[in-house]
CSV table of C-alpha atoms and ligand atoms in Angstrom, one decimal:
chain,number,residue,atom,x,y,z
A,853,UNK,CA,63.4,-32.1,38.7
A,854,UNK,CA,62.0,-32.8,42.0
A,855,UNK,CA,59.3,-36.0,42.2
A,856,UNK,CA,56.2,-36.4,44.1
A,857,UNK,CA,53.2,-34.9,44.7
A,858,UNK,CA,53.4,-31.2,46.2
A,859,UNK,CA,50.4,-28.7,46.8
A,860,UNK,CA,51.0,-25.2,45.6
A,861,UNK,CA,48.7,-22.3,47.1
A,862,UNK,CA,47.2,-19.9,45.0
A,863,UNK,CA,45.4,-17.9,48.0
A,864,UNK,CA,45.2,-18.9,51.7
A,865,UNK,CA,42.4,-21.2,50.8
A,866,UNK,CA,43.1,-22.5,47.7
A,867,UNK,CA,46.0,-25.5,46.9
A,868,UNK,CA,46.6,-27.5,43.8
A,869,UNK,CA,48.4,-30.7,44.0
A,870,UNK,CA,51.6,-31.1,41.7
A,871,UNK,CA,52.0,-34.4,39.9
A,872,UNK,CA,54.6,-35.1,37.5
A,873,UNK,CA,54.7,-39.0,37.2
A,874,UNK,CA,52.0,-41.7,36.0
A,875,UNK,CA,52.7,-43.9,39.2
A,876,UNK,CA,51.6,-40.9,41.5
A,877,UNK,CA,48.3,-39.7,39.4
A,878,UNK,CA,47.3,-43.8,39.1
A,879,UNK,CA,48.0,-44.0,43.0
A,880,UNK,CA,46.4,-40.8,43.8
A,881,UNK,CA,43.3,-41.4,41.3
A,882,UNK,CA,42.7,-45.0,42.6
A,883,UNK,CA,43.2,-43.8,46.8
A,884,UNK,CA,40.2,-40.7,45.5
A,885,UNK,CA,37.6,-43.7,43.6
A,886,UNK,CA,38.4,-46.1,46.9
A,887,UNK,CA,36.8,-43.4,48.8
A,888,UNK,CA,34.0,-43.4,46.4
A,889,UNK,CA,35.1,-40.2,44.9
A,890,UNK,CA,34.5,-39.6,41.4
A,891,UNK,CA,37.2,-38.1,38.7
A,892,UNK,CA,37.0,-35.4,36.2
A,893,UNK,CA,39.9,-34.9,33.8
A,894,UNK,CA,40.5,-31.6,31.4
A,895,UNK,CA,43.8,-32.6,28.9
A,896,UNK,CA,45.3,-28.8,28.4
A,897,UNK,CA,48.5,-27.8,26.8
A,898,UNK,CA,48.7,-25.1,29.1
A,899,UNK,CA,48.9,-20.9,28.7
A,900,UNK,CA,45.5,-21.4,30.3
A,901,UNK,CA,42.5,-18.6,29.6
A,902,UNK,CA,38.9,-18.6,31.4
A,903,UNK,CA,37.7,-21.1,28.6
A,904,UNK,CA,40.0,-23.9,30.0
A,905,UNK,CA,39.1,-22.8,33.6
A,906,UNK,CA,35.3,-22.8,32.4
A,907,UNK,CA,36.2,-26.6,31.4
A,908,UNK,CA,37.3,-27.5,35.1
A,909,UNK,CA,34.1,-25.4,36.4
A,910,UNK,CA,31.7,-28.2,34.0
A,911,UNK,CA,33.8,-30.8,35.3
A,912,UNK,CA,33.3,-30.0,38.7
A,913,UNK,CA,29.1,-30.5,38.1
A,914,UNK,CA,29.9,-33.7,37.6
A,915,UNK,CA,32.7,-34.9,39.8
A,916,UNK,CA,34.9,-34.6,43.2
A,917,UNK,CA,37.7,-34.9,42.1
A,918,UNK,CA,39.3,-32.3,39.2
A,919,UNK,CA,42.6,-33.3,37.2
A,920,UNK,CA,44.2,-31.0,34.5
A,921,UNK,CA,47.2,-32.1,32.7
A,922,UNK,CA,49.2,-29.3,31.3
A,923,UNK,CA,51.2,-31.1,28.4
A,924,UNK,CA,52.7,-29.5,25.1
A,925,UNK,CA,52.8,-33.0,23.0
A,926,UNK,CA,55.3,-33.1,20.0
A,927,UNK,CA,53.5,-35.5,18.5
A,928,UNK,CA,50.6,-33.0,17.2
A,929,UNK,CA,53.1,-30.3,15.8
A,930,UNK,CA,54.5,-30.7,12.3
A,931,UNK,CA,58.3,-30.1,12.0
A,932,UNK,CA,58.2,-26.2,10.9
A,933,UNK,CA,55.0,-25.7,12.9
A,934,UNK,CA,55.1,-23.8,16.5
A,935,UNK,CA,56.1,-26.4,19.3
A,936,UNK,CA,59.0,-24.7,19.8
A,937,UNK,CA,57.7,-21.7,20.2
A,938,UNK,CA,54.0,-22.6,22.3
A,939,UNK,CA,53.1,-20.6,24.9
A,940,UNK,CA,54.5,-22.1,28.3
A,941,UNK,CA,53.5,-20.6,31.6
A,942,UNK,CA,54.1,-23.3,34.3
A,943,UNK,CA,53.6,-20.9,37.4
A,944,UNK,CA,50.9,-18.6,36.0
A,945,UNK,CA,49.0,-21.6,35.0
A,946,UNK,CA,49.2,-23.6,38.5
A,947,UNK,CA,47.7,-20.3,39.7
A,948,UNK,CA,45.2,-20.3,37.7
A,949,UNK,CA,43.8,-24.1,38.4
A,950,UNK,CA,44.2,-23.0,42.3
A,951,UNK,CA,42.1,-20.2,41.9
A,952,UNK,CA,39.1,-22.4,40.4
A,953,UNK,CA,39.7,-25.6,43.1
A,954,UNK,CA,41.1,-27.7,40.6
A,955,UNK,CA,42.4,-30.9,42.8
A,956,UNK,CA,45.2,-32.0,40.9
A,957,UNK,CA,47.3,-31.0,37.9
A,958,UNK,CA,49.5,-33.8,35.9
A,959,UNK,CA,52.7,-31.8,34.5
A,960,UNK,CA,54.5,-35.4,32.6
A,961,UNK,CA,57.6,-35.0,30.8
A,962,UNK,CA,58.0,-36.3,27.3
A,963,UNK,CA,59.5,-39.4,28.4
A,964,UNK,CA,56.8,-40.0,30.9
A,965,UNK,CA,53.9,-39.9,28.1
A,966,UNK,CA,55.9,-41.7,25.1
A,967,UNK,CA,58.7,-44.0,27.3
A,968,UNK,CA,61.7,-44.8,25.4
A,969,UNK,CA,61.4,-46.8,22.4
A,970,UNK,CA,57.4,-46.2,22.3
A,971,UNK,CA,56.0,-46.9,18.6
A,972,UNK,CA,52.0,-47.5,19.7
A,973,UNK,CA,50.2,-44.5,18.3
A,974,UNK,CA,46.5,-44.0,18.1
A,975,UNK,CA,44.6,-43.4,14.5
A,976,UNK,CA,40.9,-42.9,14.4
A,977,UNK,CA,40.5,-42.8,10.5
A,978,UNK,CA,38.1,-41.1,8.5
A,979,UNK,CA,37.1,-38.3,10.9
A,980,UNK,CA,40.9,-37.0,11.3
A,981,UNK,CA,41.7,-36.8,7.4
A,982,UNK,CA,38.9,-34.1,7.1
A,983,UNK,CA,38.8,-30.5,7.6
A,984,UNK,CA,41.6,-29.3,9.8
A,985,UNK,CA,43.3,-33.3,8.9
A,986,UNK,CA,43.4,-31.6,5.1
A,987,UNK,CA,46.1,-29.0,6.5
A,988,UNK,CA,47.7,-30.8,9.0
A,989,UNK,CA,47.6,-34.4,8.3
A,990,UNK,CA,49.7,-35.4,11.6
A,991,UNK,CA,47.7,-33.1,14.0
A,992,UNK,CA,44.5,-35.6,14.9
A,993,UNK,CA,46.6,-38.5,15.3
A,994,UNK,CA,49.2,-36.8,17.5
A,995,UNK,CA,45.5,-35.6,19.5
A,996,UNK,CA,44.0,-39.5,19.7
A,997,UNK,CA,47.7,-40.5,20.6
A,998,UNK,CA,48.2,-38.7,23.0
A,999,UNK,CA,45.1,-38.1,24.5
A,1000,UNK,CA,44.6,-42.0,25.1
A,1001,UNK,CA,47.7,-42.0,26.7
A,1002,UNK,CA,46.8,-39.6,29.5
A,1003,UNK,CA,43.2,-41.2,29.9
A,1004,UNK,CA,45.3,-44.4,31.0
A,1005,UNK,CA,47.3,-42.5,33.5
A,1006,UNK,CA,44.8,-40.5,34.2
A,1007,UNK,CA,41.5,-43.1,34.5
A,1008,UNK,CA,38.8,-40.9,34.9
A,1009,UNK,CA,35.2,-41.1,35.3
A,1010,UNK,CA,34.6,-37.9,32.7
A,1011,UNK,CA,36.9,-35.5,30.4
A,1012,UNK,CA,35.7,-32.3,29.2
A,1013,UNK,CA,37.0,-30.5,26.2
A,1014,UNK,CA,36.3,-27.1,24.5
A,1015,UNK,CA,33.4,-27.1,21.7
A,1016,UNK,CA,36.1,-24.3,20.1
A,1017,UNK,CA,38.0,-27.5,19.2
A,1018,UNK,CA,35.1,-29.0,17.3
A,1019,UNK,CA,36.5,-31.4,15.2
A,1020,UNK,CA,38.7,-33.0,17.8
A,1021,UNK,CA,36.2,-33.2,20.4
A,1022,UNK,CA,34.5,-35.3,17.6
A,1023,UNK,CA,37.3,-37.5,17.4
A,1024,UNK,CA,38.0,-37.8,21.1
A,1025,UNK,CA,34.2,-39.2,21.4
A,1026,UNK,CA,34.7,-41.6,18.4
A,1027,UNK,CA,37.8,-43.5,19.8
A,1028,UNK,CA,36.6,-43.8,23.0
A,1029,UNK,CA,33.6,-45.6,21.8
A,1030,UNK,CA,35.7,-47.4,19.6
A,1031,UNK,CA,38.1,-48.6,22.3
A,1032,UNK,CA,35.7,-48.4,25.2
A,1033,UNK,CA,37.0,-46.4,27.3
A,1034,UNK,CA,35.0,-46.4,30.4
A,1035,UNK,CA,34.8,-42.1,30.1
A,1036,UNK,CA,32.0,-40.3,29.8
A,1037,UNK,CA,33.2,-37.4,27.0
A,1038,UNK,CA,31.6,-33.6,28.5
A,1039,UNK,CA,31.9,-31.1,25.2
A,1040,UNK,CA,32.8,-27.6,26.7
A,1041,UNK,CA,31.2,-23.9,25.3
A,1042,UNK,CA,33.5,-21.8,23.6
A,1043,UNK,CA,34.5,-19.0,25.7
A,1044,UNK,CA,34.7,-15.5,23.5
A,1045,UNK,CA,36.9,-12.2,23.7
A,1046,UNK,CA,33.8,-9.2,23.7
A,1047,UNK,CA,34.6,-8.7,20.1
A,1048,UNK,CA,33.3,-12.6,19.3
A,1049,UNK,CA,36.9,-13.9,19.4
A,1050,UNK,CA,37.1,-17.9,20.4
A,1051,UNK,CA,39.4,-17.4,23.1
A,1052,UNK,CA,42.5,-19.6,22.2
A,1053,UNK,CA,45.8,-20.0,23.8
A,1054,UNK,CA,47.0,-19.2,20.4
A,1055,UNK,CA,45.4,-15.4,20.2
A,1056,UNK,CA,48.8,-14.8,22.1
A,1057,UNK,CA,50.2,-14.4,19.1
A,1058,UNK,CA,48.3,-11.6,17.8
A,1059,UNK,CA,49.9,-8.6,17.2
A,1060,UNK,CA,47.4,-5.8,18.6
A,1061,UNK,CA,47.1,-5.1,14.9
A,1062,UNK,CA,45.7,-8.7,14.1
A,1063,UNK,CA,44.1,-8.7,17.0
A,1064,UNK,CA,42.3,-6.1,16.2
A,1065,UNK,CA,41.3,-7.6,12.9
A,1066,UNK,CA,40.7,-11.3,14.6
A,1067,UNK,CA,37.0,-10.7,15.6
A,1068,UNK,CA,36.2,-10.8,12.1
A,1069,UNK,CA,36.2,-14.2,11.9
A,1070,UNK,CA,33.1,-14.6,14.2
A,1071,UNK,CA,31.4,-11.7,13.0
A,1072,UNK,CA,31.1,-13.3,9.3
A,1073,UNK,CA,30.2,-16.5,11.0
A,1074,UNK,CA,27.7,-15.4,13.4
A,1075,UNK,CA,26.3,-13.3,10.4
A,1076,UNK,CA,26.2,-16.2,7.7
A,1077,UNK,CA,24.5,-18.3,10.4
A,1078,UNK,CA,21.7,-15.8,10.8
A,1079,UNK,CA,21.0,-16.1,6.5
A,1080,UNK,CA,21.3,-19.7,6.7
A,1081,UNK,CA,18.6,-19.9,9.3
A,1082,UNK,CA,16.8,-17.9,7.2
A,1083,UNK,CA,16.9,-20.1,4.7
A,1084,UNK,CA,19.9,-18.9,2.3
A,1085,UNK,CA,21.3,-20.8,-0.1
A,1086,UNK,CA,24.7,-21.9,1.9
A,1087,UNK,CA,27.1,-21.6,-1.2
A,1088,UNK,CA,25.9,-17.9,-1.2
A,1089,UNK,CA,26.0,-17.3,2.9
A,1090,UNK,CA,29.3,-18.9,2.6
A,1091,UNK,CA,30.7,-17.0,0.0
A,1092,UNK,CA,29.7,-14.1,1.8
A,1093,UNK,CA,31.3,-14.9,4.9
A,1094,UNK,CA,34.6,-15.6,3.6
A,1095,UNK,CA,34.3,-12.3,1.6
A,1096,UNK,CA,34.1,-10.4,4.9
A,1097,UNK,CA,37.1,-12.2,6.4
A,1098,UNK,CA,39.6,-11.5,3.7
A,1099,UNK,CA,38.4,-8.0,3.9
A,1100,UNK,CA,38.8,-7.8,7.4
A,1101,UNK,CA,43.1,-8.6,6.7
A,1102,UNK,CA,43.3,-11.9,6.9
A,1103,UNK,CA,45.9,-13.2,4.2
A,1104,UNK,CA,44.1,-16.7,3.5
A,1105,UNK,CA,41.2,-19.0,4.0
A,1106,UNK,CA,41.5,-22.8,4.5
A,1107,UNK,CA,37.9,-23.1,4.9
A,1108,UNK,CA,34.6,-21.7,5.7
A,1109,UNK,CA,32.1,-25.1,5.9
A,1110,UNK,CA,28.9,-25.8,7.0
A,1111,UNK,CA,28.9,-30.0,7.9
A,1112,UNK,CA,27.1,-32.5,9.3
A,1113,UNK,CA,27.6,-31.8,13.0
A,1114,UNK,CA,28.3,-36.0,13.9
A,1115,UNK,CA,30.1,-36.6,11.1
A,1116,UNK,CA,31.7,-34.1,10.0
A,1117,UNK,CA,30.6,-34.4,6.4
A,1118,UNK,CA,30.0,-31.4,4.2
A,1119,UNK,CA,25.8,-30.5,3.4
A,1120,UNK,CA,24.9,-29.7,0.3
A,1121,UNK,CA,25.8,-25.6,-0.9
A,1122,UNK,CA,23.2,-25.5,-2.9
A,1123,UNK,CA,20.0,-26.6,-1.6
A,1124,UNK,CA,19.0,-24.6,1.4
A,1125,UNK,CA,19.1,-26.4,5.5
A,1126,UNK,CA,15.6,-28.3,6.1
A,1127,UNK,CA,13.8,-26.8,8.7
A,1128,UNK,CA,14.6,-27.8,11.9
A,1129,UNK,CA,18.0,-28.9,11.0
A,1130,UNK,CA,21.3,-28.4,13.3
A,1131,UNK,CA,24.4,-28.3,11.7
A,1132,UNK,CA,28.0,-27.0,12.1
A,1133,UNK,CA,29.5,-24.0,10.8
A,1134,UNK,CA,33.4,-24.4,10.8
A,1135,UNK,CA,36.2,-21.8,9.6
A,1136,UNK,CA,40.1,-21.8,9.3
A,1137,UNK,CA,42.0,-18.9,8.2
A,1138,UNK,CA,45.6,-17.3,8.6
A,1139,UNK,CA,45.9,-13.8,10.1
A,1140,UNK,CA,49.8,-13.3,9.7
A,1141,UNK,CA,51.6,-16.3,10.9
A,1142,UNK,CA,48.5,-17.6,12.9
A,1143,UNK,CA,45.8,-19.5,11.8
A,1144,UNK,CA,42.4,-19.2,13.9
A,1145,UNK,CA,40.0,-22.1,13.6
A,1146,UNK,CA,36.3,-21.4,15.2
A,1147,UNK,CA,32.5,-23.4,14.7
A,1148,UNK,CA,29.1,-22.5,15.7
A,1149,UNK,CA,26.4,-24.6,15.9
A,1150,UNK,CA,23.6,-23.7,13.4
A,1151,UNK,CA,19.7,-24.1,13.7
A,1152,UNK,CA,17.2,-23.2,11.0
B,442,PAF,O1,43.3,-29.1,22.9
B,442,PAF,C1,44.4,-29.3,23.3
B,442,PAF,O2,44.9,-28.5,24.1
B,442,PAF,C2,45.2,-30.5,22.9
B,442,PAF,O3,45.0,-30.9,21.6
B,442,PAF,C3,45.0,-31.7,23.9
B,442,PAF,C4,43.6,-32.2,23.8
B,442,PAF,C5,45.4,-31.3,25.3
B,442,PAF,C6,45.9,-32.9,23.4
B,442,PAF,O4,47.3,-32.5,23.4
């Protein structure tokens, strides 16, 4: 593959700049903060929707200067799980950052991000061997891995990821106040299909069938969070809500928790939220082959 930086137009007006190599983002991201120019990074793994693009749109509140990286790491899959078969849609989504003004996007190769022989990995305990850690032990520390990686090619002065990824953006923010990384962490809104749907690059999947079904998932949410700010008792709200998705088709449940929204940690199902109380309502649950994972926020 051709090296070096190249701009690709979307329209007339619009050009993003190509960068495959760490060399070229470091030299490009330190010629951009010489200028005084400020940096706002958006980690993807591509087949990019309008909630990615919303991402670069927050970023670009903040900063000058807009990097995506478009990376599909093999270090978050599980062998049997779908790295192989990930969505990947180089053009479409070069097209896509042009049309939003994105400055920059980072395309690395595998050997780029983990050079020959690499064996330093990234583990931020405790909060990655909860919830979605339960089902896929590897997944979180293939995210901190990973993600730490491309902040140090990447250097910027903010990253934004989606709130649809709750419990990673949760980790994200713990290791970099862990290791100090000099980044100020921007949590995203979920953007949703008009049925509730958390838009996902995932949904692809969906047979129209499933897709038809997949709204169901927010709609128990939304509608146990209404009872809980009511007052309900959560084991019943709960119980309710996973009732609705396995009637709506989907073939299994990992879970369908309300948690402590810094920590993660699960409330208490049988006492009812103290008023004035903001928690998290989190779900995972298999429609066919794919599993959907969504969270809202919760206020009583
Ligand atoms: O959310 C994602 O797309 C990925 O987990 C991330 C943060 C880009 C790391 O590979």
């Amino acid at each position: 593959m051709k090296q070096g930086i190249w701009k690709v137009n979307s329209t007339k007006e619009n050009s993003v700049e190509i960068i495959r190599t760490r060399s070229e983002l470091q030299a490009r991201v330190r010629a951009w903060k010489q200028a005084g120019e400020t940096v706002g990074f958006v980690p993807t793994m591509g087949a990019l929707h309008e909630g990615h693009l919303s991402l670069i749109e927050k970023a670009k509140e903040k900063v000058t200067r807009t990097v995506a990286s478009i990376f599909v790491n093999p270090a978050q899959f599980a062998p049997g799980e779908d790295f192989d078969t990930y969505p990947r849609r180089e053009a479409e989504d070069i097209a896509k950052l042009a049309s939003v003004n994105c400055t920059a996007v980072y395309l690395p190769s595998v050997a780029e991000m983990y050079p020959e022989g690499s064996v330093t990995n990234v583990r931020v305990e405790s909060l990655s061997d909860l919830l979605d850690g339960i089902y896929r032990p590897h997944f979180f520390y293939g995210v901190a891995t990973v993600v730490a990686r491309l902040f140090l090619h990447a250097q910027p002065d903010v990253a934004v990821f989606g709130e649809k990824d709750y419990q990673q953006l949760q980790v994200i923010r713990r290791m970099v106040r862990d290791l100090g990384f000099p980044i100020e962490i921007i949590g995203g809104e979920t953007k949703r299909d008009a049925d509730g749907l958390a838009q996902s690059s995932r949904n692809l999947y969906l047979s129209p069938e499933e897709r038809r079904a997949a709204g169901a998932i927010f709609a128990a949410m939304h509608r146990a969070s209404v009872r809980l700010a009511l007052g309900a008792l959560p084991s019943e709200a709960l119980k309710e809500a996973e009732g609705h998705i396995v009637t709506a088709g989907f073939r299994k449940i990992d879970y369908v928790t309300l948690v402590d929204p810094a920590t993660l940690q699960a409330l208490p199902a049988d006492e009812p939220m103290k008023e004035g109380a903001v928690v998290r309502l989190l779900a995972a649950a298999w429609l066919g082959k794919t599993r959907l994972i969504d969270n809202i926020s919760v206020t009583r």
